[in-house]
Coordinates of N, CA and C and ligand atoms in Angstrom, one line a residue:
M1 N 0.9 -1.2 0.0 CA 0.0 0.0 0.0 C 0.9 1.2 0.0
S2 N 0.5 2.2 -0.8 CA 1.4 3.4 -0.9 C 1.2 4.3 0.4
A3 N 2.2 5.0 0.7 CA 2.2 5.9 1.8 C 2.0 7.3 1.4
Q4 N 0.9 7.9 1.8 CA 0.5 9.3 1.3 C 0.5 10.2 2.5
L5 N 1.0 11.4 2.3 CA 0.9 12.5 3.2 C 0.3 13.7 2.6
L6 N -0.9 14.1 3.1 CA -1.6 15.2 2.6 C -1.5 16.4 3.5
L7 N -0.7 17.4 3.1 CA -0.5 18.6 3.9 C -1.6 19.6 3.5
T8 N -2.3 20.1 4.5 CA -3.4 21.0 4.2 C -3.3 22.3 5.0
F9 N -3.8 23.4 4.5 CA -3.7 24.7 5.1 C -5.0 25.4 5.0
D10 N -5.5 25.9 6.2 CA -6.9 26.4 6.2 C -6.9 28.0 6.4
D11 N -8.1 28.5 6.0 CA -8.6 29.8 6.3 C -8.2 30.7 5.1
R12 N -7.6 31.9 5.3 CA -7.5 32.9 4.3 C -6.1 33.6 4.4
H13 N -5.0 32.8 4.2 CA -3.7 33.4 4.4 C -2.9 33.3 3.1
V14 N -3.5 33.8 2.1 CA -3.0 33.6 0.7 C -1.6 34.1 0.5
A15 N -1.3 35.2 1.0 CA 0.1 35.8 0.8 C 1.1 34.9 1.4
G16 N 0.9 34.4 2.7 CA 1.8 33.6 3.4 C 2.0 32.2 2.7
W17 N 0.8 31.7 2.2 CA 0.9 30.4 1.5 C 1.7 30.6 0.2
E18 N 1.4 31.6 -0.5 CA 2.1 31.8 -1.8 C 3.6 31.9 -1.5
A19 N 4.0 32.6 -0.5 CA 5.4 32.8 -0.2 C 6.1 31.5 0.1
A20 N 5.3 30.5 0.6 CA 5.9 29.2 0.9 C 5.9 28.2 -0.3
L21 N 5.4 28.6 -1.4 CA 5.4 27.7 -2.6 C 6.8 27.1 -2.9
P22 N 7.9 27.9 -2.8 CA 9.2 27.3 -3.0 C 9.6 26.2 -2.1
L23 N 9.1 26.2 -0.9 CA 9.3 25.1 0.1 C 8.7 23.8 -0.5
F24 N 7.5 23.9 -1.0 CA 6.8 22.7 -1.6 C 7.6 22.2 -2.9
D25 N 7.9 23.2 -3.7 CA 8.6 22.9 -5.0 C 9.9 22.2 -4.7
A26 N 10.6 22.5 -3.6 CA 11.9 22.0 -3.4 C 11.9 20.5 -3.2
V27 N 10.8 19.9 -2.8 CA 10.7 18.5 -2.6 C 9.6 17.9 -3.5
G28 N 9.1 18.6 -4.4 CA 8.1 18.1 -5.3 C 6.8 17.8 -4.6
A29 N 6.4 18.5 -3.6 CA 5.2 18.2 -2.8 C 4.0 19.0 -3.4
R30 N 2.9 18.4 -3.5 CA 1.7 19.1 -3.8 C 0.8 19.1 -2.6
V31 N 0.1 20.1 -2.3 CA -0.6 20.3 -1.0 C -2.0 20.8 -1.3
T32 N -2.8 21.0 -0.3 CA -4.2 21.5 -0.4 C -4.4 22.7 0.5
F33 N -5.1 23.7 -0.1 CA -5.5 24.9 0.7 C -7.0 24.9 0.7
F34 N -7.5 25.0 2.0 CA -8.9 25.1 2.2 C -9.3 26.5 2.5
V35 N -10.0 27.2 1.6 CA -10.2 28.6 1.7 C -11.5 29.0 2.2
V36 N -11.5 29.9 3.2 CA -12.8 30.5 3.7 C -13.0 31.9 3.1
E37 N -14.2 32.3 3.1 CA -14.6 33.6 2.5 C -14.1 33.8 1.1
A38 N -14.2 32.7 0.3 CA -13.7 32.8 -1.1 C -14.4 33.9 -1.9
D39 N -15.6 34.2 -1.5 CA -16.4 35.2 -2.3 C -16.0 36.6 -1.9
L40 N -15.1 36.7 -0.9 CA -14.7 38.0 -0.4 C -13.2 38.3 -0.8
L41 N -12.5 37.4 -1.5 CA -11.1 37.6 -1.8 C -10.9 38.8 -2.7
D42 N -9.9 39.6 -2.3 CA -9.7 40.8 -3.1 C -8.8 40.4 -4.4
D43 N -8.5 41.4 -5.2 CA -7.8 41.0 -6.5 C -6.5 40.3 -6.2
Q44 N -5.8 40.8 -5.2 CA -4.5 40.3 -4.9 C -4.6 38.8 -4.4
E45 N -5.6 38.6 -3.6 CA -5.8 37.2 -3.1 C -6.2 36.3 -4.2
Q46 N -7.1 36.8 -5.1 CA -7.5 36.0 -6.2 C -6.4 35.6 -7.1
A47 N -5.5 36.5 -7.4 CA -4.3 36.3 -8.2 C -3.4 35.2 -7.5
G48 N -3.3 35.3 -6.2 CA -2.5 34.4 -5.4 C -3.1 33.0 -5.5
I49 N -4.4 32.8 -5.4 CA -5.0 31.5 -5.6 C -4.8 31.0 -7.0
R50 N -4.8 31.8 -8.0 CA -4.6 31.3 -9.3 C -3.1 30.8 -9.5
R51 N -2.2 31.5 -8.8 CA -0.8 31.1 -8.9 C -0.6 29.8 -8.1
I52 N -1.2 29.7 -7.0 CA -1.2 28.4 -6.2 C -1.7 27.2 -7.1
L53 N -2.8 27.5 -7.8 CA -3.4 26.4 -8.6 C -2.4 26.1 -9.8
S54 N -1.8 27.1 -10.4 CA -1.0 26.8 -11.5 C 0.3 26.1 -11.1
A55 N 0.6 26.2 -9.8 CA 1.8 25.5 -9.3 C 1.4 24.0 -9.0
G56 N 0.2 23.6 -9.3 CA -0.2 22.2 -9.2 C -0.9 21.8 -7.9
H57 N -1.2 22.8 -7.0 CA -1.8 22.5 -5.7 C -3.3 22.4 -5.8
S58 N -3.9 21.8 -4.8 CA -5.4 21.7 -4.8 C -6.0 22.8 -3.9
V59 N -7.1 23.3 -4.3 CA -7.8 24.3 -3.5 C -9.2 23.8 -3.3
G60 N -9.6 23.7 -2.0 CA -10.9 23.3 -1.6 C -11.6 24.3 -0.8
S61 N -12.8 24.0 -0.3 CA -13.6 24.9 0.5 C -13.5 24.7 2.0
H62 N -13.5 25.8 2.7 CA -13.6 25.8 4.2 C -14.8 26.5 4.7
G63 N -15.8 26.6 3.7 CA -17.0 27.3 4.0 C -17.0 28.8 3.7
A64 N -18.1 29.4 3.5 CA -18.2 30.8 3.2 C -17.8 31.6 4.4
R65 N -18.4 31.3 5.6 CA -18.2 32.1 6.8 C -17.7 31.3 8.0
H66 N -17.1 30.2 7.7 CA -16.5 29.4 8.8 C -17.5 28.9 9.9
R67 N -18.8 28.7 9.4 CA -19.8 28.2 10.3 C -19.6 26.8 10.7
N68 N -19.9 26.4 11.9 CA -19.9 25.0 12.3 C -21.0 24.2 11.6
A69 N -20.6 23.2 10.9 CA -21.5 22.5 10.0 C -22.6 21.8 10.9
D70 N -22.2 21.2 12.0 CA -23.2 20.4 12.8 C -24.3 21.4 13.4
Q71 N -23.8 22.5 14.0 CA -24.7 23.4 14.6 C -25.6 24.1 13.6
T72 N -25.0 24.5 12.4 CA -25.8 25.3 11.4 C -26.9 24.4 10.8
I73 N -26.5 23.1 10.5 CA -27.5 22.2 9.9 C -28.6 22.0 10.9
A74 N -28.3 21.8 12.2 CA -29.3 21.6 13.2 C -30.2 22.8 13.3
E75 N -29.7 24.0 13.1 CA -30.5 25.2 13.3 C -31.3 25.6 12.1
V76 N -30.7 25.5 10.9 CA -31.4 26.1 9.8 C -31.8 25.0 8.7
G77 N -31.3 23.8 8.9 CA -31.6 22.7 8.0 C -30.5 22.6 6.9
A78 N -30.4 21.4 6.3 CA -29.4 21.2 5.3 C -29.5 22.1 4.1
A79 N -30.7 22.3 3.6 CA -30.8 23.1 2.4 C -30.3 24.5 2.6
D80 N -30.7 25.2 3.7 CA -30.3 26.5 4.0 C -28.8 26.6 4.3
Y81 N -28.3 25.6 4.9 CA -26.8 25.5 5.2 C -26.1 25.5 3.9
L82 N -26.5 24.6 3.0 CA -25.8 24.5 1.7 C -25.9 25.8 0.9
R83 N -27.0 26.4 0.9 CA -27.3 27.6 0.2 C -26.4 28.8 0.7
T84 N -26.3 28.9 2.0 CA -25.6 30.1 2.5 C -24.1 29.9 2.8
E85 N -23.7 28.6 3.1 CA -22.4 28.4 3.5 C -21.5 27.7 2.5
I86 N -22.1 27.0 1.6 CA -21.4 26.1 0.6 C -21.4 26.7 -0.8
V87 N -22.6 27.0 -1.3 CA -22.7 27.2 -2.7 C -21.8 28.4 -3.2
S88 N -21.9 29.5 -2.4 CA -21.1 30.7 -2.8 C -19.6 30.5 -2.7
S89 N -19.2 29.6 -1.8 CA -17.8 29.3 -1.6 C -17.3 28.5 -2.8
V90 N -18.1 27.5 -3.2 CA -17.7 26.6 -4.3 C -17.7 27.4 -5.6
E91 N -18.7 28.2 -5.8 CA -18.8 29.0 -7.0 C -17.6 30.0 -7.2
A92 N -17.3 30.6 -6.1 CA -16.2 31.6 -6.1 C -14.8 30.9 -6.4
L93 N -14.7 29.7 -5.8 CA -13.4 29.0 -6.0 C -13.3 28.5 -7.4
R94 N -14.4 28.0 -8.0 CA -14.4 27.5 -9.3 C -14.2 28.6 -10.3
A95 N -14.7 29.8 -10.0 CA -14.4 30.9 -10.9 C -12.9 31.2 -11.0
L96 N -12.2 30.8 -10.0 CA -10.7 31.0 -10.0 C -10.0 29.8 -10.6
G97 N -10.7 28.8 -11.0 CA -10.1 27.6 -11.6 C -9.9 26.4 -10.7
A98 N -10.3 26.5 -9.5 CA -10.2 25.4 -8.5 C -11.3 24.4 -8.8
S99 N -11.0 23.1 -8.5 CA -12.0 22.1 -8.6 C -13.0 22.3 -7.5
A100 N -12.5 22.7 -6.3 CA -13.4 22.8 -5.1 C -14.2 21.5 -4.9
N101 N -13.5 20.4 -5.1 CA -14.1 19.1 -4.9 C -13.9 18.6 -3.5
S102 N -13.3 19.3 -2.6 CA -13.1 18.9 -1.2 C -13.4 20.0 -0.2
F103 N -13.6 19.6 1.0 CA -14.1 20.5 2.0 C -13.4 20.1 3.4
A104 N -12.9 21.1 4.1 CA -12.4 20.9 5.4 C -13.4 21.6 6.4
Y105 N -13.8 20.8 7.4 CA -14.7 21.3 8.4 C -14.2 22.4 9.3
P106 N -14.8 23.5 9.4 CA -14.4 24.5 10.3 C -14.4 24.0 11.8
N107 N -13.4 24.2 12.5 CA -13.3 23.8 13.9 C -13.4 22.3 14.0
S108 N -13.2 21.6 12.9 CA -13.2 20.1 12.8 C -14.5 19.5 13.3
R109 N -15.6 20.3 13.3 CA -16.9 19.8 13.8 C -17.7 19.1 12.7
R110 N -17.8 17.8 12.9 CA -18.5 17.0 11.9 C -19.3 15.9 12.7
D111 N -20.3 15.3 12.0 CA -20.9 14.1 12.5 C -21.4 13.3 11.2
D112 N -22.1 12.2 11.4 CA -22.6 11.4 10.3 C -23.6 12.3 9.4
T113 N -24.4 13.1 10.1 CA -25.4 13.9 9.4 C -24.7 14.9 8.5
T114 N -23.7 15.6 9.0 CA -23.0 16.6 8.2 C -22.2 15.9 7.0
D115 N -21.7 14.8 7.3 CA -21.0 14.0 6.2 C -21.9 13.7 5.1
A116 N -23.1 13.2 5.5 CA -24.1 12.8 4.4 C -24.5 14.1 3.6
V117 N -24.7 15.2 4.3 CA -25.1 16.4 3.5 C -24.0 16.9 2.6
L118 N -22.8 16.9 3.1 CA -21.6 17.5 2.3 C -21.1 16.5 1.3
L119 N -21.3 15.2 1.5 CA -20.8 14.3 0.4 C -21.7 14.3 -0.8
K120 N -22.8 15.0 -0.7 CA -23.6 15.2 -2.0 C -22.9 16.3 -2.8
V121 N -22.1 17.1 -2.2 CA -21.5 18.2 -2.9 C -20.0 18.0 -3.2
F122 N -19.3 17.3 -2.3 CA -17.9 17.2 -2.4 C -17.5 15.7 -2.5
D123 N -16.3 15.5 -3.2 CA -15.8 14.1 -3.3 C -15.2 13.7 -1.9
R124 N -14.6 14.6 -1.2 CA -13.9 14.3 0.0 C -14.0 15.4 1.1
L125 N -14.0 14.9 2.3 CA -14.0 15.8 3.5 C -12.9 15.6 4.4
R126 N -12.5 16.7 5.2 CA -11.5 16.5 6.2 C -12.0 16.9 7.5
G127 N -11.9 16.0 8.5 CA -12.3 16.3 9.9 C -11.0 16.7 10.7
G128 N -11.0 16.3 11.9 CA -9.9 16.6 12.8 C -9.5 15.4 13.6
G129 N -8.9 15.6 14.7 CA -8.4 14.5 15.6 C -7.6 15.1 16.7
P130 N -7.2 14.2 17.6 CA -6.4 14.7 18.8 C -5.0 15.0 18.4
R131 N -4.5 16.1 19.0 CA -3.0 16.3 18.9 C -2.4 16.0 20.2
T132 N -1.7 14.9 20.2 CA -1.2 14.3 21.4 C 0.1 13.7 21.2
T133 N 0.9 13.6 22.3 CA 2.2 12.8 22.2 C 2.0 11.3 22.5
D134 N 0.7 11.0 22.8 CA 0.4 9.6 23.0 C 0.3 8.9 21.7
L135 N 1.3 8.0 21.4 CA 1.4 7.4 20.1 C 0.2 6.6 19.7
M136 N -0.4 5.9 20.6 CA -1.5 5.1 20.3 C -2.7 5.9 19.8
A137 N -2.9 7.1 20.5 CA -4.0 8.0 20.1 C -3.6 8.7 18.8
A138 N -2.3 9.0 18.6 CA -1.9 9.7 17.4 C -2.1 8.8 16.2
R139 N -2.0 7.5 16.3 CA -2.1 6.6 15.2 C -3.5 6.7 14.6
S140 N -4.5 7.1 15.3 CA -5.9 7.2 14.8 C -5.9 8.2 13.6
A141 N -4.9 9.0 13.4 CA -4.9 9.9 12.3 C -4.5 9.2 11.0
V142 N -3.9 8.1 11.1 CA -3.5 7.3 9.9 C -4.6 6.4 9.4
V143 N -5.0 6.5 8.2 CA -6.1 5.6 7.7 C -5.6 4.8 6.5
A144 N -6.2 3.6 6.4 CA -5.9 2.7 5.3 C -6.9 3.0 4.2
G145 N -6.6 2.6 3.0 CA -7.5 2.6 1.9 C -7.8 4.1 1.4
N146 N -9.0 4.3 0.9 CA -9.3 5.5 0.3 C -10.6 6.1 0.7
P147 N -10.7 6.5 2.0 CA -12.0 6.9 2.5 C -12.4 8.3 1.9
R148 N -13.7 8.6 2.0 CA -14.1 9.9 1.6 C -14.0 11.0 2.7
V149 N -13.9 10.5 3.9 CA -13.8 11.4 5.1 C -12.5 11.1 5.8
F150 N -11.6 12.0 5.8 CA -10.3 11.8 6.5 C -10.3 12.4 7.9
P151 N -9.7 11.7 8.9 CA -9.3 12.5 10.1 C -8.1 13.3 9.8
A152 N -7.6 14.1 10.7 CA -6.4 14.9 10.4 C -5.8 15.3 11.8
R153 N -4.5 15.6 11.7 CA -3.7 16.0 12.9 C -3.2 17.4 12.6
G154 N -3.3 18.3 13.6 CA -2.7 19.6 13.5 C -1.2 19.6 13.6
F155 N -0.6 20.5 12.8 CA 0.9 20.7 12.9 C 1.3 22.1 12.9
D156 N 0.4 23.0 13.3 CA 0.9 24.4 13.6 C 1.9 24.5 14.7
T157 N 2.7 25.5 14.6 CA 3.7 25.6 15.7 C 3.2 26.5 16.9
G158 N 2.3 27.4 16.6 CA 1.8 28.3 17.6 C 0.6 29.1 17.2
R159 N 0.1 29.8 18.2 CA -1.0 30.7 18.0 C -0.6 32.0 18.7
G160 N -0.4 33.1 17.9 CA 0.1 34.3 18.5 C 1.5 34.0 19.1
E161 N 1.6 34.4 20.3 CA 2.9 34.2 21.0 C 3.0 32.9 21.7
V162 N 1.8 32.2 21.7 CA 1.8 30.9 22.5 C 2.1 29.7 21.7
P163 N 3.2 29.0 22.0 CA 3.6 27.8 21.2 C 2.6 26.7 21.5
H164 N 2.4 25.9 20.5 CA 1.6 24.6 20.6 C 2.5 23.6 21.2
L165 N 1.8 22.5 21.6 CA 2.5 21.3 22.0 C 3.7 20.9 21.1
N166 N 4.9 20.7 21.7 CA 6.0 20.3 20.9 C 6.0 18.8 20.7
D167 N 5.4 18.4 19.6 CA 5.1 17.0 19.4 C 5.9 16.5 18.1
A168 N 7.0 17.2 17.8 CA 7.8 16.8 16.6 C 8.2 15.4 16.7
A169 N 8.6 14.8 17.8 CA 9.0 13.5 17.9 C 7.9 12.5 17.6
T170 N 6.7 12.8 18.1 CA 5.5 12.0 17.8 C 5.2 12.0 16.3
L171 N 5.2 13.2 15.7 CA 4.9 13.2 14.3 C 6.0 12.5 13.5
S172 N 7.2 12.6 13.9 CA 8.3 11.9 13.2 C 8.1 10.4 13.2
K173 N 7.7 9.9 14.4 CA 7.4 8.5 14.6 C 6.2 8.1 13.6
L174 N 5.2 8.9 13.6 CA 4.0 8.6 12.7 C 4.5 8.5 11.2
L175 N 5.4 9.5 10.8 CA 5.8 9.5 9.4 C 6.6 8.2 9.1
H176 N 7.4 7.8 10.1 CA 8.2 6.6 9.8 C 7.3 5.4 9.7
E177 N 6.3 5.3 10.6 CA 5.3 4.2 10.5 C 4.6 4.2 9.2
L178 N 4.2 5.4 8.8 CA 3.5 5.5 7.5 C 4.3 5.0 6.4
A179 N 5.6 5.4 6.4 CA 6.5 4.9 5.3 C 6.6 3.4 5.3
E180 N 6.6 2.8 6.5 CA 6.8 1.4 6.6 C 5.5 0.6 6.3
G181 N 4.4 1.1 6.8 CA 3.2 0.3 6.8 C 2.2 0.8 5.7
G182 N 2.4 2.0 5.1 CA 1.5 2.5 4.1 C 0.3 3.1 4.8
G183 N -0.6 3.8 4.0 CA -1.8 4.4 4.5 C -1.7 5.9 4.1
T184 N -2.7 6.7 4.7 CA -2.8 8.1 4.4 C -2.8 8.9 5.7
L185 N -2.0 9.9 5.8 CA -2.0 10.8 6.9 C -2.3 12.2 6.4
V186 N -3.3 12.9 7.0 CA -3.6 14.3 6.6 C -3.2 15.1 7.8
L187 N -2.4 16.2 7.5 CA -2.0 17.2 8.5 C -2.6 18.5 8.2
Y188 N -2.9 19.3 9.2 CA -3.4 20.7 8.9 C -2.8 21.7 9.7
A189 N -2.6 22.9 9.0 CA -2.1 24.1 9.6 C -2.8 25.3 9.1
H190 N -2.4 26.5 9.4 CA -3.1 27.7 9.0 C -2.2 28.6 8.2
E191 N -1.9 29.8 8.8 CA -0.9 30.7 8.3 C 0.5 30.1 8.2
I192 N 1.3 30.4 7.2 CA 2.7 30.0 7.2 C 3.5 31.2 7.4
A193 N 4.1 31.3 8.6 CA 4.8 32.5 8.9 C 5.6 32.3 10.2
P194 N 6.7 33.0 10.4 CA 7.5 32.9 11.7 C 6.7 33.3 12.9
V195 N 5.9 34.4 12.8 CA 5.0 34.8 13.8 C 3.7 35.3 13.1
A196 N 2.6 35.1 13.8 CA 1.3 35.6 13.3 C 0.3 35.6 14.5
P197 N -0.7 36.5 14.4 CA -1.7 36.6 15.5 C -2.4 35.3 15.8
G198 N -2.7 34.6 14.8 CA -3.5 33.4 14.9 C -2.7 32.1 14.8
N199 N -3.3 31.0 14.5 CA -2.6 29.7 14.4 C -1.7 29.8 13.1
H200 N -0.5 29.4 13.3 CA 0.5 29.4 12.2 C 1.6 28.3 12.4
I201 N 2.2 28.0 11.3 CA 3.3 27.1 11.3 C 4.5 27.9 10.8
H202 N 5.6 27.8 11.6 CA 6.9 28.4 11.2 C 7.4 27.8 9.9
P203 N 7.9 28.6 9.0 CA 8.4 28.0 7.7 C 9.5 27.0 8.0
D204 N 10.3 27.2 9.0 CA 11.4 26.3 9.3 C 10.9 24.9 9.7
R205 N 9.8 24.9 10.5 CA 9.2 23.7 10.9 C 8.5 23.0 9.7
L206 N 7.8 23.8 8.9 CA 7.2 23.2 7.6 C 8.3 22.6 6.8
A207 N 9.4 23.3 6.6 CA 10.5 22.8 5.7 C 11.1 21.5 6.3
A208 N 11.1 21.4 7.6 CA 11.7 20.2 8.3 C 10.7 19.0 8.1
V209 N 9.4 19.2 8.2 CA 8.5 18.1 7.9 C 8.5 17.7 6.5
L210 N 8.6 18.7 5.6 CA 8.7 18.4 4.1 C 9.9 17.5 3.8
T211 N 11.1 17.9 4.4 CA 12.3 17.2 4.1 C 12.3 15.8 4.7
E212 N 11.7 15.7 5.9 CA 11.7 14.3 6.5 C 10.8 13.4 5.7
A213 N 9.6 13.9 5.3 CA 8.6 13.1 4.5 C 9.2 12.8 3.2
H214 N 9.9 13.7 2.5 CA 10.6 13.4 1.3 C 11.6 12.3 1.4
N215 N 12.4 12.4 2.4 CA 13.5 11.4 2.6 C 12.9 10.1 2.9
L216 N 11.7 10.0 3.5 CA 11.1 8.7 3.8 C 10.3 8.2 2.6
G217 N 10.3 9.0 1.5 CA 9.6 8.5 0.3 C 8.1 8.6 0.3
L218 N 7.6 9.4 1.2 CA 6.1 9.6 1.2 C 5.6 10.4 0.0
H219 N 4.5 10.0 -0.5 CA 3.9 10.7 -1.6 C 3.1 11.9 -1.0
M220 N 3.6 13.1 -1.4 CA 2.9 14.3 -0.9 C 2.1 14.9 -2.0
I221 N 0.8 14.6 -1.8 CA -0.2 15.0 -2.9 C -1.3 15.8 -2.3
G222 N -2.0 16.5 -3.3 CA -3.2 17.3 -2.9 C -4.4 16.4 -3.0
Y223 N -5.5 17.0 -2.4 CA -6.8 16.3 -2.5 C -7.2 16.0 -3.9
D224 N -6.9 16.9 -4.9 CA -7.3 16.6 -6.3 C -6.5 15.5 -6.9
D225 N -5.4 15.1 -6.3 CA -4.6 14.0 -6.8 C -5.1 12.6 -6.3
L226 N -6.0 12.6 -5.4 CA -6.5 11.3 -4.9 C -7.4 10.6 -5.9
D227 N -7.3 9.3 -6.0 CA -8.1 8.5 -7.0 C -9.6 8.7 -6.7
Ligands
LIG301 ZN1 -10.6 27.3 9.9

């Protein structure tokens, strides 16, 4: 079984993402960006998304306004949720040339009902999972086969001035196990920058993960590259 690593980046940090493209190119990695507020992107952000797409990366939806899928569907129903949160996002992304065939849940909030609603629109979904140094729990992020709903593990380095859990050794172990046993691991981060007000991954950390995965022979592909 092949070993796949899907790196994903959420929200609306187009300039930082674009600045990181050489890091991906250096190891031949393709990744996925899940964009929120796609209908509000200014000209510069739209041009950035087009350059990200022409570099071979995937662009999916993270919702129009980052609403929690489970709560919103419970409150307004599936039809209203799709109309207000999904359709405008998909249309805006497709106008930029994206497939928009995948969706990452805001705040990782999903359940069977939300999956059923969203799998009518998207080929694949991304949830979340625990970020822990407990290797047994961490292994739940690695899946076999080709599911339509992937769990995921966060790999941001911090939020504002506050560093996240230093779990580099755990992630390294997961990557080694993935290379040996096969399967798919999805990781998610947000802004790519040395410092940022919100969740972000330091470019040095991103480069280190890319190098390790490359040296292990992992296939780093985007959601649009999945069969
Ligand atoms: Zn988000």
